[in-house]
Tab-separated table of C-alpha atoms in Angstrom:
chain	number	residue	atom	x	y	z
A	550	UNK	CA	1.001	19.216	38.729
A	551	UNK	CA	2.564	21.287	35.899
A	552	UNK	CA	1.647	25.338	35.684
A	553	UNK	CA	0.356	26.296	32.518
A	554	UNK	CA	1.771	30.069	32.559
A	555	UNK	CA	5.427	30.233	31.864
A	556	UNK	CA	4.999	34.242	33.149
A	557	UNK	CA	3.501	33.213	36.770
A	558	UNK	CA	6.048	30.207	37.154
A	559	UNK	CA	8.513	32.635	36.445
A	560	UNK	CA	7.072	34.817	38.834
A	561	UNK	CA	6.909	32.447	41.381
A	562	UNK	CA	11.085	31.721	41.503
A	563	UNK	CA	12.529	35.109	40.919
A	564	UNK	CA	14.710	33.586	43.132
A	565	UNK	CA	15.448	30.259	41.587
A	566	UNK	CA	16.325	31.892	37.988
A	567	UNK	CA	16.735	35.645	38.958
A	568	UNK	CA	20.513	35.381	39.494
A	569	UNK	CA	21.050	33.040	36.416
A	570	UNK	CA	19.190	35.661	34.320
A	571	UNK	CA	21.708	38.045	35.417
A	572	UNK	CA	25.310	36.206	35.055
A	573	UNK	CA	23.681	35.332	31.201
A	574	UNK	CA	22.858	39.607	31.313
A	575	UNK	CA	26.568	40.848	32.615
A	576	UNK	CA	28.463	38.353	30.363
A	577	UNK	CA	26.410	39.300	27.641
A	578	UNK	CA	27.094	42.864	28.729
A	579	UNK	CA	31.011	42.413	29.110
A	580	UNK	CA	31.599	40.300	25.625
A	581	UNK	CA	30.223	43.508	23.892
A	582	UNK	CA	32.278	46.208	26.132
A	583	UNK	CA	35.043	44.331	25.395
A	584	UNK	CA	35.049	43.637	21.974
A	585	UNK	CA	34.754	39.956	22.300
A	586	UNK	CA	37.696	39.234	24.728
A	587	UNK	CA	35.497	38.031	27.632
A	588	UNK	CA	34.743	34.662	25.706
A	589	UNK	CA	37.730	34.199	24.105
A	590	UNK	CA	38.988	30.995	24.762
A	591	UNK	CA	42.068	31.821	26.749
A	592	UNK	CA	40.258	34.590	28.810
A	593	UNK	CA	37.695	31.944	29.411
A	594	UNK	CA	40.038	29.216	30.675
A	595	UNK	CA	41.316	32.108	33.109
A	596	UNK	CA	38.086	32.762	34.648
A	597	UNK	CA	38.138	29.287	35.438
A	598	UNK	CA	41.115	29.144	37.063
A	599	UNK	CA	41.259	32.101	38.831
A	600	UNK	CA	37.828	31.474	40.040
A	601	UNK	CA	37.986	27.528	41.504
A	602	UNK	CA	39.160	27.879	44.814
A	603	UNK	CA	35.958	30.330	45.363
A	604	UNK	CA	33.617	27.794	43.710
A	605	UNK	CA	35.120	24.593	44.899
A	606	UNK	CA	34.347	26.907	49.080
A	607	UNK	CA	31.186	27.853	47.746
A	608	UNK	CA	29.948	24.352	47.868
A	609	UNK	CA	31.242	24.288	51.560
A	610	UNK	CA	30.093	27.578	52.742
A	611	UNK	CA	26.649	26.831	51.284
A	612	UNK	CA	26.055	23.969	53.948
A	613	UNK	CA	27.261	26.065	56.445
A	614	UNK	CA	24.974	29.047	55.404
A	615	UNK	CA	22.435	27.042	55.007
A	616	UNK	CA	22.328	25.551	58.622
A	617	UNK	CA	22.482	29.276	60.113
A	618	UNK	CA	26.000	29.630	60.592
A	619	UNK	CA	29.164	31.047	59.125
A	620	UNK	CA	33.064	30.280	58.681
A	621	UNK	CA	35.225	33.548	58.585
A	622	UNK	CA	38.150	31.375	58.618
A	623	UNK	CA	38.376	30.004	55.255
A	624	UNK	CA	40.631	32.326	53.835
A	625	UNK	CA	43.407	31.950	56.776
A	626	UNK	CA	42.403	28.135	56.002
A	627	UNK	CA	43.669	28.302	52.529
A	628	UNK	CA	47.155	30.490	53.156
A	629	UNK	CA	47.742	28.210	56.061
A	630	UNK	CA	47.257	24.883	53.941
A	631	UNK	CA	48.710	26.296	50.957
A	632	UNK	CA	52.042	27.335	53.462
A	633	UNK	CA	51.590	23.487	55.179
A	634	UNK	CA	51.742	21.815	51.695
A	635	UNK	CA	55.104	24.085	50.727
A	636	UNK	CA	56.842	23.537	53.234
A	637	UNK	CA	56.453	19.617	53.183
A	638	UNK	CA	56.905	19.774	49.713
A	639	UNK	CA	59.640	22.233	48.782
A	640	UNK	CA	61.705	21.864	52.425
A	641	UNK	CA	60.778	18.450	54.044
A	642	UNK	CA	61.059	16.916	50.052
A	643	UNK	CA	57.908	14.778	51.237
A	644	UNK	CA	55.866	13.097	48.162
A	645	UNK	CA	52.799	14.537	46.429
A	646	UNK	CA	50.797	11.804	46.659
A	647	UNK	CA	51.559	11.928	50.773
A	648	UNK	CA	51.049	15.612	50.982
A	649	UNK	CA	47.639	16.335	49.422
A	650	UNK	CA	45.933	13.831	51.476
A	651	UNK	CA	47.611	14.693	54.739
A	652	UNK	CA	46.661	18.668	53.745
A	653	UNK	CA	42.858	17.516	53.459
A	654	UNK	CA	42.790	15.744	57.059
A	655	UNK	CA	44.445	18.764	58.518
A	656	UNK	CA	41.510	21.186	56.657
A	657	UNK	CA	39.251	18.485	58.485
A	658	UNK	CA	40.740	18.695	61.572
A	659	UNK	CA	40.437	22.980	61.866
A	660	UNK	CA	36.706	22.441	60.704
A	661	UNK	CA	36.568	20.209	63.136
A	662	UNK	CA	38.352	22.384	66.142
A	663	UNK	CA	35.758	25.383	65.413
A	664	UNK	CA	32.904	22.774	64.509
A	665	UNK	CA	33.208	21.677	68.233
A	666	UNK	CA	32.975	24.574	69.930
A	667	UNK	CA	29.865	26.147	67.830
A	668	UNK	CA	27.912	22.556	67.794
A	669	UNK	CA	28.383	21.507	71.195
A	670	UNK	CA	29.475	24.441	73.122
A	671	UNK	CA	26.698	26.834	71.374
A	672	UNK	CA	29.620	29.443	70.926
A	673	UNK	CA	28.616	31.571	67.745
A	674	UNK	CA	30.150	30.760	64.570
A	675	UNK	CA	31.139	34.146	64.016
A	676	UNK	CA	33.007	34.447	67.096
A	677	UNK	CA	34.715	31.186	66.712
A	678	UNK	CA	35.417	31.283	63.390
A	679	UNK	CA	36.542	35.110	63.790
A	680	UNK	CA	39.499	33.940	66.182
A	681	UNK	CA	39.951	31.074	63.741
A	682	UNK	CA	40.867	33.864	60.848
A	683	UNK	CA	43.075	35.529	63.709
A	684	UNK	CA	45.111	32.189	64.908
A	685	UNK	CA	45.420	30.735	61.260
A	686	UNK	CA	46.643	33.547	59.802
A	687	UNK	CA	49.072	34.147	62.640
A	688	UNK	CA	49.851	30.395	61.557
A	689	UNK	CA	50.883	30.929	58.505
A	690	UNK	CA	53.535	34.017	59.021
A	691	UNK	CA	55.122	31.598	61.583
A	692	UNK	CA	55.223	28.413	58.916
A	693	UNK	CA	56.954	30.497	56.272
A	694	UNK	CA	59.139	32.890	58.751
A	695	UNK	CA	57.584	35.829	56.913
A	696	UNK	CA	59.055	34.147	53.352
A	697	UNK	CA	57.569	32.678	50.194
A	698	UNK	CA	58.295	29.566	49.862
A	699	UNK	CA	58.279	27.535	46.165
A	700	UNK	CA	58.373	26.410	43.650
A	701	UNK	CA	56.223	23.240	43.671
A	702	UNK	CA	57.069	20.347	41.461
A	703	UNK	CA	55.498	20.057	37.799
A	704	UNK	CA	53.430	16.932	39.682
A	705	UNK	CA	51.672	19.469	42.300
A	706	UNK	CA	51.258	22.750	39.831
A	707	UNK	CA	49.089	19.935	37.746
A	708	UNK	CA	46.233	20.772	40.255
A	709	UNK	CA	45.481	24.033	39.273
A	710	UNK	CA	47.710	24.729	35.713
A	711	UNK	CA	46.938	21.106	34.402
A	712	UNK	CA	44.628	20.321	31.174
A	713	UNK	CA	42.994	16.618	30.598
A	714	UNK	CA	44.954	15.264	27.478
A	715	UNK	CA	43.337	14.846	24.080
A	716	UNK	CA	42.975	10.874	23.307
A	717	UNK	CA	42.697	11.365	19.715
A	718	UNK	CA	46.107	13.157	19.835
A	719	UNK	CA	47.521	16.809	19.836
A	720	UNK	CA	45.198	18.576	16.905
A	721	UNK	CA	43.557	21.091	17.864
A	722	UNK	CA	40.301	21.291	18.670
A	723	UNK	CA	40.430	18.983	21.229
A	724	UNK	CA	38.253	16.582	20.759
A	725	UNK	CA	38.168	15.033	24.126
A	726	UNK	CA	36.798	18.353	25.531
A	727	UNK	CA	34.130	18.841	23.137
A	728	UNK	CA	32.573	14.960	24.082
A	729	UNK	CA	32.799	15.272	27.506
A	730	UNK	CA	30.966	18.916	27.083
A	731	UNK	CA	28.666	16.819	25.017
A	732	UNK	CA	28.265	13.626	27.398
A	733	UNK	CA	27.771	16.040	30.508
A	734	UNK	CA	25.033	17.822	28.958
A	735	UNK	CA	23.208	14.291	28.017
A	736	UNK	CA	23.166	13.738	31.573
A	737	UNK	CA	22.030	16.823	32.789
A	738	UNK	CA	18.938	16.153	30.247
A	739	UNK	CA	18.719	12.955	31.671
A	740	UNK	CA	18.352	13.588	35.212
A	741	UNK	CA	15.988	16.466	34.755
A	742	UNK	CA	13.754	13.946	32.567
A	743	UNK	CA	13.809	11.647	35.420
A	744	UNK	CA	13.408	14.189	38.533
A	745	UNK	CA	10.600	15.569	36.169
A	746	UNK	CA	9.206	12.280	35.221
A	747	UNK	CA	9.275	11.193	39.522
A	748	UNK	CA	7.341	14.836	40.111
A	749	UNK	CA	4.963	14.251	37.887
A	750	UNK	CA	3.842	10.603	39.637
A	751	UNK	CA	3.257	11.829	42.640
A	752	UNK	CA	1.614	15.204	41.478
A	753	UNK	CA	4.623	17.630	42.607
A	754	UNK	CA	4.227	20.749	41.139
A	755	UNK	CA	6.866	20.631	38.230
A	756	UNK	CA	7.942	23.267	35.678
A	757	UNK	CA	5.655	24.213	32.609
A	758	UNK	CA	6.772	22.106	29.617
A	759	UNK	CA	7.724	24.766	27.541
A	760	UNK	CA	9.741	25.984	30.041
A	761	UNK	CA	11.397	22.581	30.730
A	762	UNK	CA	12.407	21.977	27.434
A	763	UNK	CA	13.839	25.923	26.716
A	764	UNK	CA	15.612	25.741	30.144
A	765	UNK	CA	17.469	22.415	29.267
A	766	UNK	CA	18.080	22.916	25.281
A	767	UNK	CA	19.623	26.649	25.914
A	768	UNK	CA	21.887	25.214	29.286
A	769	UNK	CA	22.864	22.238	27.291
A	770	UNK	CA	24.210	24.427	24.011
A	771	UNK	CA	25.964	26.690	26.435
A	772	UNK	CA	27.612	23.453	28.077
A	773	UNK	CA	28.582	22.529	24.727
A	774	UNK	CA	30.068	25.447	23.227
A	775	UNK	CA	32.271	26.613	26.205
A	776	UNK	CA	33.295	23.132	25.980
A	777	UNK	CA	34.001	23.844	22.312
A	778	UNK	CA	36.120	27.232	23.326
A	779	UNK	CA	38.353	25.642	25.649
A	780	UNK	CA	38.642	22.443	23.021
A	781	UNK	CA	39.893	25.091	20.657
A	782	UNK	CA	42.719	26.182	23.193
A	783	UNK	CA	44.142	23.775	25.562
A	784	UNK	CA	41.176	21.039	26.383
A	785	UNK	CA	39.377	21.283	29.910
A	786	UNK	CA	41.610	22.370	32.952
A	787	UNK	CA	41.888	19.585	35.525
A	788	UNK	CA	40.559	21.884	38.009
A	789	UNK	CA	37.182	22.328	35.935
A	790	UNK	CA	36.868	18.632	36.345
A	791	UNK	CA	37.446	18.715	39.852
A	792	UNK	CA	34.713	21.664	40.009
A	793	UNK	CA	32.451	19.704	37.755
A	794	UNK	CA	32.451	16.680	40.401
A	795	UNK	CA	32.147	18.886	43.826
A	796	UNK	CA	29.507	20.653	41.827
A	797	UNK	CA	27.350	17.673	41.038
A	798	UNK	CA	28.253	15.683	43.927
A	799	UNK	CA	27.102	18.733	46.478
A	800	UNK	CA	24.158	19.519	44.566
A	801	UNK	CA	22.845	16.110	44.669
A	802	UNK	CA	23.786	15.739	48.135
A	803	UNK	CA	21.661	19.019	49.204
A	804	UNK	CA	18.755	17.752	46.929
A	805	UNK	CA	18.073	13.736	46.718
A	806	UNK	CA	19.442	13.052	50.078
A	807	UNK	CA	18.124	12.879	54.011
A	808	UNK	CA	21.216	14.162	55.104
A	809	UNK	CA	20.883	17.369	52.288
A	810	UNK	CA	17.315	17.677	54.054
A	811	UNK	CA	18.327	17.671	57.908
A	812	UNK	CA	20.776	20.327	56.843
A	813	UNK	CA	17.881	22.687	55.473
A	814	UNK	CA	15.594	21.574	58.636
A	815	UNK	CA	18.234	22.500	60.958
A	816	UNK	CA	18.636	25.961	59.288
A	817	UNK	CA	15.211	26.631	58.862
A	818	UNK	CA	14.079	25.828	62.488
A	819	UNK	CA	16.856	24.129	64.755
A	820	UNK	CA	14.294	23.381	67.738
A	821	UNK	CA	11.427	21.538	65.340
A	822	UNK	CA	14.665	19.657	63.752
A	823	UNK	CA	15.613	18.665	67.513
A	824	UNK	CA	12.393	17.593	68.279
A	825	UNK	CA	11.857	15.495	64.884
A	826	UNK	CA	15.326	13.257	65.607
A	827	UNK	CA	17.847	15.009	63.952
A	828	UNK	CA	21.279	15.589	66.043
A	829	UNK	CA	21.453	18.710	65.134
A	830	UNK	CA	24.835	19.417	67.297
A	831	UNK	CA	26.531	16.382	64.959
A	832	UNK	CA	25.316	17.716	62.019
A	833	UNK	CA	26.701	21.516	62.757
A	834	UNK	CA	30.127	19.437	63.421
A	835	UNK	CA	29.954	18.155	60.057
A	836	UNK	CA	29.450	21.028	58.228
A	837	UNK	CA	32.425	22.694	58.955
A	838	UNK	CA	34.715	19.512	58.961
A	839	UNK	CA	33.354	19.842	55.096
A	840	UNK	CA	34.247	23.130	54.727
A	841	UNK	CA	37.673	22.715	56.128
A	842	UNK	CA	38.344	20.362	54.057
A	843	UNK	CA	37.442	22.122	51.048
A	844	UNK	CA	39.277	25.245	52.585
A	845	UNK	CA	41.974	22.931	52.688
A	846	UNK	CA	41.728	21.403	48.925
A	847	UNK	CA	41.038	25.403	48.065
A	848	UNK	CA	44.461	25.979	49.481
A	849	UNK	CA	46.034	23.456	47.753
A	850	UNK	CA	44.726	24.238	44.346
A	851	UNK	CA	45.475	28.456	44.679
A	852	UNK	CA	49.043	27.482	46.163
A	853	UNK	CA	49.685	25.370	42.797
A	854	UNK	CA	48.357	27.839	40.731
A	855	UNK	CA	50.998	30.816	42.175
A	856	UNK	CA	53.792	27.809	42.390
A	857	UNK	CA	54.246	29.369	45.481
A	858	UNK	CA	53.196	29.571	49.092
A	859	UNK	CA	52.979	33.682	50.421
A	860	UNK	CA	52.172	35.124	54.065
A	861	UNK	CA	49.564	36.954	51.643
A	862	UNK	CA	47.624	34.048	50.286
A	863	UNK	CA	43.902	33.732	50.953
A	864	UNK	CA	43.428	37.390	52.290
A	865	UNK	CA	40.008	38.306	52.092
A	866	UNK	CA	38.961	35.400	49.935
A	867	UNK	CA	36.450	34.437	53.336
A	868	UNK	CA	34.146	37.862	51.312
A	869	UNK	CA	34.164	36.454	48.133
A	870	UNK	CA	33.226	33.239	49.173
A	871	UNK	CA	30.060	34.372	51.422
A	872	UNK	CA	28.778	36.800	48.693
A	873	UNK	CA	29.271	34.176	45.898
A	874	UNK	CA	26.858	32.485	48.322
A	875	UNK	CA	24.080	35.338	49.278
A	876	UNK	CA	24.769	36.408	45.550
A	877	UNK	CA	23.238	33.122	44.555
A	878	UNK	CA	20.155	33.065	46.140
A	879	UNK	CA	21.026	31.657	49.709
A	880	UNK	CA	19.088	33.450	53.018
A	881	UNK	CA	20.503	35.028	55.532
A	882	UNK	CA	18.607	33.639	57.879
A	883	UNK	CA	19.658	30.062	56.966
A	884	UNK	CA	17.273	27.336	55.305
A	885	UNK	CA	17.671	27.744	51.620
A	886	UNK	CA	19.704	27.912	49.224
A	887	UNK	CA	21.331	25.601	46.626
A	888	UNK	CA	24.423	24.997	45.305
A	889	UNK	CA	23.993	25.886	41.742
A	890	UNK	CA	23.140	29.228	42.437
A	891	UNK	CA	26.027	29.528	44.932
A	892	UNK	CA	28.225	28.658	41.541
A	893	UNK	CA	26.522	31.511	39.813
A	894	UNK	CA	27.299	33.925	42.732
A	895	UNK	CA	31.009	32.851	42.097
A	896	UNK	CA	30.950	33.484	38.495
A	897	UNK	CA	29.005	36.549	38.541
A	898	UNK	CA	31.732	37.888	41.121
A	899	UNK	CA	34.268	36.354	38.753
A	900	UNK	CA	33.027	37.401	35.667
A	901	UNK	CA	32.548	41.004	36.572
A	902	UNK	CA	36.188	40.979	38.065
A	903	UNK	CA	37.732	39.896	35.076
A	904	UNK	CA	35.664	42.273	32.964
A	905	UNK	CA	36.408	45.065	34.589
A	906	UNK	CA	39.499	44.714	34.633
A	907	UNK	CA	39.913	43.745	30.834
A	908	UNK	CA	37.986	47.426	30.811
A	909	UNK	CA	40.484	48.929	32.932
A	910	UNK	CA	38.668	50.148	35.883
A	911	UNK	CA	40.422	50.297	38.836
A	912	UNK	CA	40.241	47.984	41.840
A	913	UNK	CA	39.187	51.132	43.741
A	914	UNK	CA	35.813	50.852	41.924
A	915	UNK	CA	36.270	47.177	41.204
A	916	UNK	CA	35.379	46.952	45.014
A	917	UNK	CA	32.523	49.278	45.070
A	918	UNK	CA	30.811	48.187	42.547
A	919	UNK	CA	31.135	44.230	43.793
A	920	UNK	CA	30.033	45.635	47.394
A	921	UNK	CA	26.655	47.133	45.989
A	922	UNK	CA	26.214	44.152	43.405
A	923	UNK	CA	26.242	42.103	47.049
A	924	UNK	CA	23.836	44.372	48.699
A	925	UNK	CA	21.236	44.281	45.915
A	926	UNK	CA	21.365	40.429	46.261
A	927	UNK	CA	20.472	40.967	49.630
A	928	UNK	CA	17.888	43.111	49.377
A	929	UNK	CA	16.429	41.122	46.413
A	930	UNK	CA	15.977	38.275	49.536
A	931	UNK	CA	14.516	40.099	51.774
A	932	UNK	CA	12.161	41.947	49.358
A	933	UNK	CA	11.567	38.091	48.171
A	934	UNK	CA	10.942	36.830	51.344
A	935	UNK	CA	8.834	39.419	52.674
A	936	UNK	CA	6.610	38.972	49.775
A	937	UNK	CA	6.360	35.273	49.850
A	938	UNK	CA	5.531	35.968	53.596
């Protein structure tokens, strides 16, 4: 049944809402140290496309996180991909429409390689993955000889550069933006009515009302004008659509789902999820044939975004992806987690990144400052955890 004290609900899932208090606390932080620029509607269509291919591995890496694992490869993943797709493309002359699929079954088919050996051979993902980062980067220097290779034709740069086109013609604002903002947040209302209204019948602790309400008003106004800030510049980037889908389609997987559910048994206790039925050694396989094939669809989207495929591409992109992912609110210890707050991990790291540098501060801190931003998350957990214990 519904808590009457917003405070001790609150309280309760510091975790939940701890990291989405803070992205709303640095932005709000950043827009004032920088005059404004952070939410300006061309800086914000920047962060979005500079910040995808994190996201769009974020929903992989969560699964994999979640089930007690890791994939250290994702970064070679996404240069070797990105080099794959280039050199069908810009040397072999092969199709678009023949590449990008064919790109997404080889991402499955790595995941699937180092799935094998850490579901059914009980080799740790680390290791396995480690040699994956090793072999697939060695990969890629062989594909491209060493060389960039591009450009990509206008129909592959659409990916990542792209914007969805305004139906009621070439005025600005773009009107088409600003409904869809508008539509999307209707349904996120909607769905929270109904998960509330489904709680509530079969006397599920739920959220105070108060709360409720607040929580969905203030996240569907933000929906709406960010929508209205991009509609004011070029519309909503095809990749933001592509997020938006993975997003909801990953989060509803991981909550309203039995295979979501297996995945957080088999992290939380693999031997009680053995004994209840689930094949846990199938399901392990699964999760990172998913996140190779996001890895893969990463690839594709950063390599359309350059134009070009680089020896370079993807390095160190494995860390930014796995703190986006403890940064949100997922355990180290496997079991929890969700993938909204593995988004907010991505645009916290995102959001700082481009802030600072707006400011001016060197990379040199830039990468100190992420590294203790990622060890307060994780002490934040454990503090949480402990205390909950």
């Amino acid at each position: 049944m519904a808590q009457g004290s917003m405070g001790s609900y609150l309280k309760g899932h510091l975790r939940e809402y701890g990291m989405m208090i803070a992205l709303v606390a640095i932005m709000v932080f950043f827009q004032m140290a920088t005059d404004g620029t952070l939410m300006k509607p061309v800086n914000l269509t920047n962060i979005f496309l500079q910040n995808s291919y994190i996201i769009i591995m974020a929903c992989g890496m969560l699964l994999v996180i979640v089930a007690g694992h890791i994939d250290l490869s994702v970064g070679s993943v996404v240069g070797f991909v990105g080099a794959l797709a280039a050199v069908m493309v810009v040397n072999w002359h092969w199709p678009v429409l023949v590449v990008v699929p064919v790109c997404l079954v080889v991402g499955a088919l790595i995941g699937a390689a180092q799935g094998y050996w850490i579901a059914y051979w009980r080799i740790p993902s680390f290791i396995v993955t480690l040699a994956g980062m090793l072999v697939f980067r060695g990969a890629t220097l062989w594909l491209l000889a060493g060389q960039s290779v591009g450009p990509f034709p206008k129909s592959f740069q659409l990916m990542s550069t792209g914007f969805i086109p305004d139906i009621f013609g070439p005025d600005k604002p773009n009107w088409t933006a600003v409904i869809l903002g508008a539509v999307v947040a209707l349904i996120i209302v909607f769905l929270s009515l109904r998960s509330r209204k489904q709680a509530l019948k079969y006397n599920i602790e739920t959220e105070p009302v108060g709360f409720f309400w607040g929580k969905n008003i203030v996240l569907s106004a933000a929906i709406i004008y960010i929508s209205w800030l991009l509609a004011t510049y070029r519309g909503l980037p095809n990749v933001l659509i592509t997020m938006g889908i993975l997003v909801g389609a990953y989060s509803f997987l991981t909550s309203s789902t039995t295979l979501g559910r297996r995945v957080y048994a088999l992290g939380g206790n693999e031997k009680a999820a053995k004994l209840s039925g689930i094949k846990t050694e199938r399901l392990t396989f699964l999760t990172f044939i998913n996140m190779g094939m996001l890895a893969a669809l990463a690839g594709l989207i950063f390599a359309a975004r350059l134009n070009t495929a680089t020896p370079k591409a993807g390095v160190s992109f494995e860390l930014d992806v796995i703190a986006a992912v403890f940064i949100g609110g997922a355990s180290m210890s496997g079991g929890a987690g969700k993938v909204v707050g593995a988004v907010i991990g991505a645009l916290i790291m995102g959001v700082m990144n481009n802030g600072m540098s707006i400011l001016g501060i060197g990379i040199d801190y830039q990468q100190v400052i992420k590294g203790l931003v990622l060890l307060a998350a994780v002490i934040f957990d454990v503090w949480n955890r402990s205390k909950q214990g």
